[in-house]
């Protein structure tokens, strides 16, 4: 005789049982007050931000409903250990370790269905059959226990059911989901505090809000400044059937109720089919100043590069930019599941540079710029392994970890299985934050003021200050102090003074990586006729005595990559590049932005490392993309024209 349990009660018992496995039996000491707070007054701080701190703000573990279904069996603690530099055993059995630890990490599991597939997998079969009593759920349970392929089929069925509105009650009941989320969230917050070590490693609370109308990606990562004393007072906000403005309201309510702080980071605008950076409201009506201000306050930075491609710009949008094609192959075809193809007229709403230009236009109309964002990189790895290194790429998900030796050539699109292949994945990206110390408060505040930058993986050190009186002589003294006292750092704003802005720009190679090819300034502005314009300036480059600008651009730096063994040499390029640059095309009264792009010399990408390691041949198209110039993008500096009242 079957016991009569409600579905919610059954799932709650399963959830609390899982919590015991995850953290209830830990013998670790309780976190200290320094670990469980935001880090204020826990470490000695520099006078000015003194170094870039490196991290990943977008990592998934087995608590994400899709990551677990794809096969990952590493949880939040494995993710934290790996990010701190410890060796862990990957899901597929190989040993994984970073060559250099990260300084901070945001575990950003999907808020929808948090831990649902893991809870199902961990349950005894008799419990699923007898207590939950749903044939579909039991079939998914059995498929997940068949192995990786069965698990991937189960998650595909689950995603289809969610899209069709036919999820079993135990997965679709809101109160049931809340109970399971509360359990996992509380356990994870304690774990984050335990691994948080001010001055050494920062563990942030966060989640991914996963709205995807008609397959068009509008996802955001939410990142909290606070420790568990505040984050325990909220739960991750669901993405299904909610809008971005509701997410911003949730964040504002959290801040008002707790005194804490949160920010949202949009990502993968490149697969949004133009919806991420629209000129209008989501319903098509004219954008309002209130909406623009709310978005600008909630989203100070965006994730411009990650495993699923690069979102800086597209050759269609920037035809005069010879470096505009990085990371667009495959991803330019359509939205995330490729249920709708992309058309060129959509691109302006999908890429960061065009969004920055749109922001200038909207500011002229509304008095507020909704797209005044800084830029970071991240991985979006679903393996619990936060690595953006080409020679240490652990895949987008467990189904293309290195143990799958042909992963570079395998179809990867989860919908049609056409159009996108393994080699289209980038190795990932990292976020660099200029901060005075390694604490939650200091790194979060760097994000909030946009003193951050993105790289596609290498850890090059890039710094830029904008002002109106910088000269080459500033390099002879304390140029960092000069930058902060006489100008603004990346992410800052300058009021137009009727003369051309000048910039102190410094770039140092990754100490373990490739030399630098060049440093560029990307400028966007509104001309006298009200039209947006952009231009890329090569401002300093290696071997300036021998390399010249021509009608088609700067003479290439060269290419030392040996395609037979995936090696390169630093016999070309420079270890350091710096310059004082003044805008030669400045027009008084112009609103403009300036960001710096730093390019490395050509180096091997992960598909070439795989081909050499496993002894297979890449296709012609894949081989053409097997060598790239990795790069960094700084947050912009804006020069804002004076208003009519102030002029």
Coordinates of C-alpha atoms in Angstrom, one line a residue:
X1 CA 0.0 0.0 0.0
X2 CA 1.5 3.4 -1.1
X3 CA 1.7 6.0 1.7
X4 CA -0.2 9.2 1.0
X5 CA 2.3 12.1 0.9
X6 CA 1.9 15.4 -0.8
X7 CA 4.4 16.0 -3.6
X8 CA 5.7 19.0 -1.8
X9 CA 6.2 17.1 1.4
X10 CA 8.0 14.3 -0.5
X11 CA 10.3 16.7 -2.3
X12 CA 11.0 18.6 1.0
X13 CA 12.1 15.4 2.7
X14 CA 14.3 14.6 -0.2
X15 CA 15.8 18.1 -0.2
X16 CA 16.6 18.1 3.5
X17 CA 18.1 14.7 3.2
X18 CA 20.4 16.0 0.5
X19 CA 21.4 18.9 2.7
X20 CA 22.7 16.4 5.3
X21 CA 24.9 14.8 2.6
X22 CA 26.1 18.3 1.4
X23 CA 26.9 20.0 4.6
X24 CA 25.1 18.8 7.7
X25 CA 27.8 16.4 8.8
X26 CA 30.8 18.7 8.2
X27 CA 33.4 18.6 11.0
X28 CA 35.0 21.9 9.8
X29 CA 35.1 24.7 12.3
X30 CA 32.5 27.5 11.9
X31 CA 33.6 30.5 9.8
X32 CA 35.1 33.4 11.7
X33 CA 33.5 36.8 11.8
X34 CA 36.0 38.0 9.3
X35 CA 35.1 35.2 6.9
X36 CA 31.3 35.6 7.2
X37 CA 31.2 39.3 6.6
X38 CA 32.1 41.6 3.7
X39 CA 35.7 41.9 4.7
X40 CA 35.6 45.5 5.9
X41 CA 38.4 46.2 8.4
X42 CA 39.9 42.7 8.0
X43 CA 43.0 43.4 6.0
X44 CA 45.3 46.4 5.5
X45 CA 44.3 48.3 2.3
X46 CA 46.5 50.1 -0.1
X47 CA 46.0 53.9 -0.6
X48 CA 45.0 53.3 -4.2
X49 CA 44.0 50.1 -6.0
X50 CA 47.5 48.5 -6.4
X51 CA 47.0 45.3 -8.5
X52 CA 44.4 43.5 -10.6
X53 CA 42.7 40.6 -8.8
X54 CA 41.7 37.7 -11.0
X55 CA 38.5 35.8 -10.9
X56 CA 35.5 34.1 -12.5
X57 CA 32.0 35.5 -11.8
X58 CA 30.1 32.8 -13.7
X59 CA 30.6 29.2 -12.7
X60 CA 28.1 26.3 -12.5
X61 CA 28.2 23.3 -10.3
X62 CA 26.1 20.2 -10.0
X63 CA 23.4 22.4 -8.3
X64 CA 22.6 23.8 -11.8
X65 CA 19.7 21.8 -13.3
X66 CA 21.4 21.6 -16.7
X67 CA 25.0 21.1 -15.5
X68 CA 24.0 18.1 -13.5
X69 CA 22.0 16.7 -16.3
X70 CA 24.9 17.1 -18.7
X71 CA 26.9 14.9 -16.3
X72 CA 28.9 17.1 -13.9
X73 CA 29.2 15.5 -10.4
X74 CA 31.4 18.2 -8.8
X75 CA 29.7 20.5 -6.3
X76 CA 30.3 24.0 -4.8
X77 CA 33.1 22.8 -2.5
X78 CA 35.0 21.2 -5.4
X79 CA 34.6 24.4 -7.3
X80 CA 36.0 26.5 -4.5
X81 CA 38.9 24.1 -3.9
X82 CA 39.8 24.2 -7.6
X83 CA 39.6 28.0 -7.8
X84 CA 41.9 28.3 -4.8
X85 CA 44.5 26.2 -6.7
X86 CA 43.9 22.7 -5.2
X87 CA 43.9 19.6 -7.3
X88 CA 40.5 18.0 -7.8
X89 CA 39.2 14.9 -9.7
X90 CA 37.0 16.0 -12.6
X91 CA 33.8 14.2 -13.3
X92 CA 35.3 12.2 -16.1
X93 CA 38.1 11.0 -13.7
X94 CA 41.2 13.0 -14.7
X95 CA 43.0 15.2 -12.2
X96 CA 42.4 18.9 -12.7
X97 CA 44.3 21.9 -11.3
X98 CA 44.9 25.5 -12.2
X99 CA 48.5 26.5 -12.9
X100 CA 47.8 29.7 -10.9
X101 CA 44.9 30.0 -8.4
X102 CA 42.2 32.6 -8.8
X103 CA 41.7 35.5 -6.3
X104 CA 37.9 35.3 -6.3
X105 CA 34.9 33.3 -7.5
X106 CA 31.2 33.6 -7.9
X107 CA 29.3 30.3 -8.0
X108 CA 26.4 31.3 -10.2
X109 CA 24.1 28.3 -10.4
X110 CA 20.8 28.7 -12.2
X111 CA 18.1 29.9 -9.8
X112 CA 15.4 28.0 -11.6
X113 CA 15.3 24.3 -10.4
X114 CA 18.3 24.9 -8.2
X115 CA 19.5 21.4 -7.2
X116 CA 16.5 19.7 -8.6
X117 CA 18.2 17.1 -10.8
X118 CA 20.8 16.5 -8.2
X119 CA 18.2 15.8 -5.5
X120 CA 16.5 13.4 -7.9
X121 CA 19.7 11.6 -8.7
X122 CA 20.7 11.3 -5.0
X123 CA 17.4 9.8 -3.9
X124 CA 17.0 6.1 -3.3
X125 CA 15.1 4.5 -6.2
X126 CA 12.4 3.2 -3.9
X127 CA 11.8 6.7 -2.7
X128 CA 11.3 8.1 -6.3
X129 CA 9.0 5.2 -7.2
X130 CA 7.0 4.9 -3.9
X131 CA 6.9 8.4 -2.5
X132 CA 7.1 10.7 -5.5
X133 CA 5.1 8.2 -7.6
X134 CA 5.5 9.8 -11.0
X135 CA 6.4 7.6 -14.0
X136 CA 8.1 10.4 -15.9
X137 CA 10.3 11.4 -12.9
X138 CA 11.2 7.7 -12.4
X139 CA 12.2 7.3 -16.0
X140 CA 14.4 10.4 -15.7
X141 CA 15.9 9.0 -12.6
X142 CA 16.8 5.7 -14.3
X143 CA 18.2 7.5 -17.4
X144 CA 20.5 9.6 -15.2
X145 CA 21.8 6.5 -13.5
X146 CA 22.6 4.9 -16.9
X147 CA 25.6 7.2 -17.3
X148 CA 26.5 10.4 -19.1
X149 CA 24.6 9.8 -22.3
X150 CA 21.5 8.8 -20.5
X151 CA 21.7 11.8 -18.2
X152 CA 22.0 14.1 -21.2
X153 CA 18.9 12.6 -22.7
X154 CA 17.0 13.0 -19.5
X155 CA 17.9 16.7 -19.2
X156 CA 16.9 17.2 -22.8
X157 CA 13.5 15.7 -22.1
X158 CA 13.2 17.9 -18.9
X159 CA 14.1 21.1 -20.9
X160 CA 11.5 20.2 -23.5
X161 CA 8.9 19.5 -20.9
X162 CA 9.6 22.9 -19.3
X163 CA 9.3 24.6 -22.7
X164 CA 6.0 22.8 -23.3
X165 CA 4.6 23.4 -19.8
X166 CA 4.3 19.7 -19.1
X167 CA 6.8 19.4 -16.2
X168 CA 5.7 16.9 -13.5
X169 CA 4.2 18.5 -10.4
X170 CA 7.2 17.8 -8.3
X171 CA 9.3 20.0 -10.6
X172 CA 6.8 22.7 -11.3
X173 CA 5.2 23.5 -8.0
X174 CA 6.5 26.9 -6.9
X175 CA 6.4 26.2 -3.2
X176 CA 8.2 22.9 -3.7
X177 CA 10.9 24.8 -5.7
X178 CA 11.2 27.3 -2.9
X179 CA 11.7 24.7 -0.2
X180 CA 14.5 23.0 -2.2
X181 CA 16.1 26.3 -3.0
X182 CA 16.1 27.4 0.6
X183 CA 17.9 24.2 1.7
X184 CA 20.7 24.4 -0.9
X185 CA 21.1 28.2 -0.6
X186 CA 21.6 28.0 3.2
X187 CA 24.1 25.2 2.9
X188 CA 26.0 27.0 0.1
X189 CA 26.2 30.3 2.0
X190 CA 27.9 28.5 4.9
X191 CA 30.3 26.9 2.6
X192 CA 31.2 30.2 0.9
X193 CA 31.9 31.8 4.3
X194 CA 34.2 28.9 5.2
X195 CA 36.3 29.2 2.0
X196 CA 36.3 33.0 2.1
X197 CA 39.7 34.2 3.4
X198 CA 40.1 38.0 3.4
X199 CA 43.5 38.9 1.9
X200 CA 43.9 35.5 0.2
X201 CA 40.7 34.3 -1.6
X202 CA 37.2 35.8 -1.9
X203 CA 34.1 33.6 -2.2
X204 CA 31.0 35.6 -3.3
X205 CA 27.4 34.5 -3.1
X206 CA 25.5 34.7 -6.4
X207 CA 23.2 33.0 -8.9
X208 CA 22.2 33.1 -12.5
X209 CA 18.8 34.6 -13.5
X210 CA 18.0 32.7 -16.7
X211 CA 15.3 34.4 -18.8
X212 CA 15.3 33.3 -22.4
X213 CA 12.2 34.4 -24.3
X214 CA 11.8 32.4 -27.5
X215 CA 15.3 31.1 -27.1
X216 CA 16.9 34.6 -27.0
X217 CA 19.5 34.9 -24.3
X218 CA 18.8 37.6 -21.6
X219 CA 20.6 35.9 -18.8
X220 CA 22.2 37.8 -15.9
X221 CA 24.5 36.8 -13.1
X222 CA 23.6 38.3 -9.7
X223 CA 26.6 39.0 -7.4
X224 CA 26.3 39.9 -3.7
X225 CA 28.7 42.1 -1.8
X226 CA 27.7 40.6 1.5
X227 CA 28.3 37.6 3.8
X228 CA 25.7 35.2 5.0
X229 CA 24.3 37.5 7.8
X230 CA 22.6 39.3 4.9
X231 CA 22.4 36.9 2.0
X232 CA 20.6 34.4 4.2
X233 CA 17.7 36.8 4.3
X234 CA 17.0 36.3 0.6
X235 CA 16.6 33.5 -2.0
X236 CA 17.7 33.5 -5.6
X237 CA 15.1 35.1 -7.9
X238 CA 13.6 32.8 -10.5
X239 CA 14.0 33.6 -14.2
X240 CA 11.1 31.7 -15.7
X241 CA 8.1 34.0 -16.4
X242 CA 9.9 37.1 -15.0
X243 CA 11.4 40.2 -16.6
X244 CA 14.7 42.0 -16.0
X245 CA 12.9 44.9 -14.4
X246 CA 11.5 42.5 -11.8
X247 CA 15.0 41.3 -11.1
X248 CA 16.2 44.8 -10.5
X249 CA 13.2 45.4 -8.2
X250 CA 14.2 42.2 -6.3
X251 CA 17.8 43.5 -5.9
X252 CA 16.6 46.9 -4.7
X253 CA 14.3 45.2 -2.2
X254 CA 17.2 43.1 -0.9
X255 CA 19.3 46.2 -0.4
X256 CA 16.5 48.1 1.3
X257 CA 15.7 45.2 3.7
X258 CA 19.3 44.1 4.6
X259 CA 21.5 47.1 4.0
X260 CA 23.5 45.0 1.6
X261 CA 24.4 45.4 -2.0
X262 CA 23.9 43.4 -5.2
X263 CA 24.6 43.9 -8.9
X264 CA 23.6 42.1 -12.1
X265 CA 25.9 41.2 -14.9
X266 CA 24.3 40.5 -18.4
X267 CA 26.1 37.9 -20.5
X268 CA 26.0 36.4 -24.0
X269 CA 24.4 39.3 -25.6
X270 CA 25.8 37.8 -28.8
X271 CA 23.0 35.2 -28.8
X272 CA 20.2 37.5 -27.8
X273 CA 19.1 38.3 -31.4
X274 CA 19.3 42.0 -30.6
X275 CA 17.2 41.9 -27.4
X276 CA 19.9 42.6 -24.8
X277 CA 20.6 46.2 -25.8
X278 CA 17.4 47.5 -27.3
X279 CA 16.7 51.2 -28.1
X280 CA 13.1 50.8 -26.8
X281 CA 11.3 49.2 -23.8
X282 CA 10.9 45.4 -23.9
X283 CA 7.3 45.9 -25.0
X284 CA 8.4 48.1 -27.9
X285 CA 7.3 51.5 -26.4
X286 CA 9.8 54.4 -26.2
X287 CA 12.4 53.9 -23.4
X288 CA 11.8 56.0 -20.3
X289 CA 14.3 57.8 -18.2
X290 CA 13.2 55.9 -15.2
X291 CA 13.8 52.5 -16.9
X292 CA 17.2 53.6 -18.2
X293 CA 18.2 54.8 -14.7
X294 CA 17.1 51.6 -13.1
X295 CA 19.1 49.5 -15.5
X296 CA 22.2 51.6 -15.2
X297 CA 22.1 51.4 -11.4
X298 CA 21.6 47.6 -11.4
X299 CA 24.0 46.6 -14.1
X300 CA 27.3 48.5 -14.0
X301 CA 29.2 45.9 -15.9
X302 CA 28.6 43.2 -18.6
X303 CA 30.3 39.9 -19.4
X304 CA 31.8 40.7 -22.8
X305 CA 33.6 37.4 -23.4
X306 CA 33.2 33.8 -22.3
X307 CA 33.1 30.2 -23.6
X308 CA 30.0 30.9 -25.8
X309 CA 31.8 33.5 -27.8
X310 CA 32.9 37.1 -27.7
X311 CA 30.5 40.0 -27.6
X312 CA 32.7 43.0 -28.2
X313 CA 31.8 43.7 -31.8
X314 CA 31.1 42.1 -35.1
X315 CA 32.7 42.7 -38.6
X316 CA 29.3 43.7 -39.9
X317 CA 29.1 46.5 -37.3
X318 CA 32.8 47.5 -37.4
X319 CA 33.9 46.9 -41.0
X320 CA 37.0 49.1 -40.6
X321 CA 38.2 47.1 -37.5
X322 CA 40.5 44.4 -38.8
X323 CA 40.4 42.7 -35.3
X324 CA 36.6 42.6 -35.1
X325 CA 36.1 38.9 -35.9
X326 CA 37.4 37.4 -32.7
X327 CA 35.1 34.7 -31.2
X328 CA 32.1 35.3 -33.4
X329 CA 32.3 32.1 -35.6
X330 CA 29.3 29.9 -34.9
X331 CA 27.7 32.2 -32.4
X332 CA 26.6 34.7 -35.0
X333 CA 24.3 32.2 -36.6
X334 CA 21.3 32.7 -34.2
X335 CA 20.0 32.7 -30.7
X336 CA 21.2 30.3 -28.0
X337 CA 19.4 27.1 -29.0
X338 CA 19.4 28.2 -32.7
X339 CA 15.6 28.2 -32.8
X340 CA 15.8 31.6 -34.6
X341 CA 18.5 32.8 -36.9
X342 CA 20.2 36.1 -36.5
X343 CA 19.8 38.8 -39.1
X344 CA 22.4 41.6 -39.6
X345 CA 19.9 44.2 -38.4
X346 CA 19.8 42.5 -35.0
X347 CA 23.6 42.7 -34.3
X348 CA 23.6 46.3 -32.9
X349 CA 21.5 45.1 -30.0
X350 CA 23.7 42.1 -29.5
X351 CA 27.3 43.5 -29.2
X352 CA 28.9 45.7 -26.6
X353 CA 30.5 48.4 -28.7
X354 CA 27.2 49.2 -30.5
X355 CA 25.4 49.1 -27.1
X356 CA 27.9 51.7 -25.8
X357 CA 27.1 53.9 -28.9
X358 CA 23.3 53.4 -28.4
X359 CA 23.8 54.5 -24.8
X360 CA 25.2 57.8 -25.9
X361 CA 22.2 58.3 -28.2
X362 CA 19.7 57.4 -25.5
X363 CA 21.5 59.7 -23.0
X364 CA 21.0 62.7 -25.4
X365 CA 17.3 61.8 -25.6
X366 CA 16.6 60.9 -21.9
X367 CA 19.4 62.5 -19.9
X368 CA 20.3 59.0 -18.7
X369 CA 22.6 56.4 -20.3
X370 CA 21.3 52.8 -19.7
X371 CA 24.4 51.3 -21.3
X372 CA 27.2 53.0 -19.5
X373 CA 28.7 49.7 -18.5
X374 CA 32.2 48.3 -17.7
X375 CA 33.4 45.0 -19.2
X376 CA 34.6 41.8 -17.7
X377 CA 35.2 38.2 -18.9
X378 CA 34.1 34.9 -17.3
X379 CA 33.9 31.2 -18.1
X380 CA 30.3 30.1 -17.9
X381 CA 31.8 26.7 -17.3
X382 CA 29.3 24.0 -16.3
X383 CA 32.0 21.6 -15.1
X384 CA 32.6 23.3 -11.7
X385 CA 36.1 24.0 -13.0
X386 CA 36.8 27.8 -13.4
X387 CA 39.6 27.9 -16.0
X388 CA 40.0 30.2 -19.0
X389 CA 43.4 28.8 -20.1
X390 CA 43.8 27.5 -23.6
X391 CA 46.2 24.8 -22.5
X392 CA 44.0 23.7 -19.6
X393 CA 40.5 23.9 -21.1
X394 CA 38.0 21.6 -19.3
X395 CA 35.1 22.2 -21.6
X396 CA 31.8 23.9 -21.5
X397 CA 30.2 20.9 -19.8
X398 CA 31.1 17.4 -18.8
X399 CA 30.1 16.1 -22.2
X400 CA 33.1 17.9 -23.8
X401 CA 35.8 17.5 -21.1
X402 CA 39.2 16.5 -22.4
X403 CA 38.4 12.8 -22.0
X404 CA 36.2 13.2 -25.1
X405 CA 39.1 13.3 -27.4
X406 CA 37.2 14.4 -30.5
X407 CA 35.3 17.2 -28.7
X408 CA 36.7 19.9 -31.0
X409 CA 35.0 18.5 -34.0
X410 CA 31.7 17.3 -32.3
X411 CA 28.4 19.1 -32.9
X412 CA 27.6 21.1 -29.7
X413 CA 24.3 22.9 -30.4
X414 CA 21.8 21.3 -28.0
X415 CA 18.9 21.9 -30.3
X416 CA 19.5 21.1 -34.0
X417 CA 23.0 19.6 -33.4
X418 CA 23.9 21.8 -36.5
X419 CA 25.9 24.9 -37.0
X420 CA 28.0 25.0 -33.9
X421 CA 30.9 22.6 -33.1
X422 CA 33.3 22.1 -30.3
X423 CA 36.0 24.4 -31.8
X424 CA 33.6 27.3 -31.7
X425 CA 33.8 27.3 -27.9
X426 CA 36.4 29.8 -26.6
X427 CA 38.5 28.6 -23.6
X428 CA 36.7 31.2 -21.6
X429 CA 37.5 34.5 -20.0
X430 CA 38.5 36.1 -16.7
X431 CA 37.5 39.2 -14.8
X432 CA 40.3 41.5 -13.5
X433 CA 39.4 44.0 -10.7
X434 CA 41.6 46.8 -9.6
X435 CA 41.2 46.9 -5.9
X436 CA 42.9 47.9 -2.7
X437 CA 42.7 44.5 -1.2
X438 CA 41.2 41.0 -1.7
X439 CA 37.9 41.2 0.2
X440 CA 34.3 41.0 -0.8
X441 CA 33.8 44.7 -0.2
X442 CA 36.8 45.9 -2.1
X443 CA 36.3 43.6 -5.2
X444 CA 32.6 44.2 -5.3
X445 CA 33.2 48.0 -5.1
X446 CA 35.6 47.8 -8.0
X447 CA 32.8 46.2 -10.1
X448 CA 30.3 48.8 -8.9
X449 CA 32.6 51.7 -10.0
X450 CA 33.6 49.8 -13.2
X451 CA 37.3 49.7 -12.4
X452 CA 37.5 46.3 -14.0
X453 CA 38.5 44.7 -17.3
X454 CA 38.0 41.6 -19.4
X455 CA 40.5 39.2 -20.8
X456 CA 39.9 36.2 -23.0
X457 CA 42.1 34.1 -20.7
X458 CA 45.6 35.6 -20.3
X459 CA 46.4 37.5 -17.2
X460 CA 47.9 40.7 -18.7
X461 CA 48.0 43.7 -16.5
X462 CA 46.2 46.7 -18.1
X463 CA 45.7 50.2 -16.7
X464 CA 44.3 53.4 -18.1
X465 CA 43.7 56.8 -16.7
X466 CA 41.9 59.7 -18.5
X467 CA 42.3 63.4 -17.9
X468 CA 43.1 66.6 -19.7
X469 CA 46.7 67.4 -18.8
X470 CA 48.6 64.1 -18.8
X471 CA 52.0 64.2 -20.6
X472 CA 54.8 61.7 -21.3
X473 CA 56.7 63.2 -18.3
X474 CA 54.2 61.7 -15.9
X475 CA 55.8 58.3 -16.4
X476 CA 58.9 59.6 -14.7
X477 CA 57.1 60.0 -11.4
X478 CA 54.3 58.4 -9.5
X479 CA 52.1 58.0 -12.5
X480 CA 49.4 56.0 -10.6
X481 CA 49.0 58.8 -8.1
X482 CA 48.9 61.3 -10.9
X483 CA 46.2 59.2 -12.6
X484 CA 43.9 59.1 -9.6
X485 CA 44.5 62.7 -8.4
X486 CA 44.4 64.4 -11.8
X487 CA 42.1 62.1 -13.7
X488 CA 39.9 59.1 -13.5
X489 CA 40.6 55.3 -13.9
X490 CA 38.8 52.9 -16.3
X491 CA 35.1 53.1 -15.7
X492 CA 35.2 56.8 -14.7
X493 CA 33.6 59.9 -16.2
X494 CA 35.1 63.2 -17.3
X495 CA 33.2 66.4 -17.9
X496 CA 34.1 68.0 -21.2
X497 CA 36.5 70.9 -20.7
X498 CA 36.7 72.1 -24.3
X499 CA 40.0 70.4 -25.0
X500 CA 41.1 67.0 -26.0
X501 CA 41.3 64.3 -23.3
X502 CA 44.6 62.6 -22.7
X503 CA 45.2 59.1 -21.4
X504 CA 47.9 57.2 -19.5
X505 CA 47.9 53.7 -20.8
X506 CA 50.0 50.8 -19.5
X507 CA 50.0 47.1 -20.5
X508 CA 52.2 44.3 -19.1
X509 CA 52.2 40.8 -20.6
X510 CA 51.0 37.9 -18.6
X511 CA 54.2 36.8 -16.8
X512 CA 53.5 33.2 -17.9
X513 CA 52.1 34.0 -21.3
X514 CA 52.7 35.6 -24.7
X515 CA 54.2 39.0 -25.6
X516 CA 52.0 41.9 -26.6
X517 CA 51.4 42.9 -30.2
X518 CA 49.7 46.3 -29.8
X519 CA 47.5 48.6 -27.7
X520 CA 44.5 50.2 -29.3
X521 CA 42.0 52.8 -28.1
X522 CA 38.4 52.3 -29.3
X523 CA 36.5 55.5 -29.4
X524 CA 32.8 56.0 -29.9
X525 CA 31.0 59.4 -30.2
X526 CA 28.1 61.3 -31.6
X527 CA 29.0 63.7 -34.4
X528 CA 27.5 67.1 -35.1
X529 CA 24.7 65.6 -37.1
X530 CA 23.6 63.4 -34.3
X531 CA 25.0 60.2 -35.8
X532 CA 27.1 57.7 -33.8
X533 CA 30.6 57.0 -35.0
X534 CA 33.4 54.7 -34.0
X535 CA 37.2 54.5 -34.7
X536 CA 40.0 52.2 -33.6
X537 CA 43.4 53.8 -33.0
X538 CA 46.7 51.9 -32.8
X539 CA 48.4 54.0 -30.1
X540 CA 51.5 51.9 -29.2
X541 CA 52.9 48.6 -30.5
X542 CA 55.9 46.4 -30.5
X543 CA 58.9 47.2 -32.8
X544 CA 57.6 50.7 -33.6
X545 CA 60.8 51.4 -35.4
X546 CA 60.2 48.7 -38.0
X547 CA 56.4 48.3 -38.1
X548 CA 54.5 51.0 -39.9
X549 CA 50.9 51.9 -40.5
X550 CA 49.8 51.4 -44.1
X551 CA 46.5 52.0 -46.0
X552 CA 45.3 48.6 -44.8
X553 CA 46.4 49.0 -41.2
X554 CA 49.4 48.3 -39.0
X555 CA 52.0 46.0 -40.3
X556 CA 51.3 42.5 -38.7
X557 CA 53.4 41.5 -35.8
X558 CA 54.2 38.1 -37.3
X559 CA 53.3 34.5 -36.3
X560 CA 55.6 32.1 -34.5
X561 CA 53.0 29.3 -33.9
X562 CA 54.1 25.8 -34.9
X563 CA 50.9 24.1 -36.0
X564 CA 52.6 20.7 -35.7
X565 CA 53.3 20.8 -32.0
X566 CA 51.1 23.7 -30.7
X567 CA 54.0 25.9 -29.6
X568 CA 55.0 29.5 -30.1
X569 CA 58.0 31.7 -29.1
X570 CA 58.2 35.2 -27.6
X571 CA 60.8 36.2 -30.2
X572 CA 58.3 38.8 -31.5
X573 CA 56.1 41.3 -29.6
X574 CA 56.9 43.2 -26.4
X575 CA 56.7 42.4 -22.7
X576 CA 55.5 45.9 -21.9
X577 CA 53.7 48.7 -23.9
X578 CA 52.8 52.1 -22.5
X579 CA 52.0 55.5 -23.9
X580 CA 50.5 58.9 -23.3
X581 CA 47.8 59.4 -25.9
X582 CA 45.7 62.4 -26.7
X583 CA 42.7 62.2 -29.0
X584 CA 43.8 63.7 -32.3
X585 CA 40.2 64.1 -33.6
X586 CA 38.5 65.7 -30.6
X587 CA 35.6 68.1 -31.2
X588 CA 34.5 70.3 -28.4
X589 CA 31.1 69.6 -26.9
X590 CA 31.2 65.9 -28.0
X591 CA 30.0 63.0 -25.9
X592 CA 32.3 60.1 -26.3
X593 CA 33.6 56.9 -24.7
X594 CA 37.1 55.4 -24.9
X595 CA 38.2 51.9 -24.0
X596 CA 41.5 50.1 -24.5
X597 CA 42.0 46.9 -26.3
X598 CA 45.3 45.0 -25.8
X599 CA 46.3 42.3 -28.3
X600 CA 48.8 39.5 -27.7
X601 CA 50.9 38.0 -30.5
X602 CA 49.3 34.9 -32.1
X603 CA 49.1 31.8 -29.9
X604 CA 47.6 28.3 -30.1
X605 CA 43.9 27.8 -29.1
X606 CA 42.7 24.8 -27.3
X607 CA 41.5 22.8 -30.4
X608 CA 45.1 22.9 -31.7
X609 CA 46.4 21.6 -28.3
X610 CA 43.8 18.8 -28.5
X611 CA 44.8 17.9 -32.0
X612 CA 48.4 17.6 -31.1
X613 CA 47.7 15.8 -27.8
X614 CA 45.3 13.2 -29.2
X615 CA 46.6 12.9 -32.7
X616 CA 43.7 14.0 -35.0
X617 CA 43.4 16.5 -37.8
X618 CA 41.3 19.6 -37.6
X619 CA 39.1 20.6 -40.6
X620 CA 40.3 23.4 -42.7
X621 CA 37.9 25.9 -41.1
X622 CA 38.8 24.7 -37.6
X623 CA 42.5 25.0 -38.4
X624 CA 42.1 28.5 -39.6
X625 CA 40.7 29.4 -36.2
X626 CA 43.2 27.3 -34.2
X627 CA 45.5 30.3 -33.8
X628 CA 44.3 33.6 -32.4
X629 CA 45.4 36.8 -30.8
X630 CA 44.1 36.7 -27.2
X631 CA 43.1 40.1 -25.9
X632 CA 41.9 42.4 -23.1
X633 CA 39.1 44.9 -23.1
X634 CA 39.1 47.7 -20.4
X635 CA 36.0 49.4 -19.1
X636 CA 35.4 52.7 -21.0
X637 CA 36.1 56.2 -19.8
X638 CA 33.3 58.6 -20.8
X639 CA 33.8 62.2 -21.7
X640 CA 30.4 63.9 -21.1
X641 CA 29.4 67.1 -22.7
X642 CA 28.1 69.8 -20.5
X643 CA 24.4 70.2 -20.3
X644 CA 22.7 73.3 -21.7
X645 CA 22.2 74.6 -18.2
X646 CA 25.8 74.1 -17.2
X647 CA 27.4 75.4 -20.5

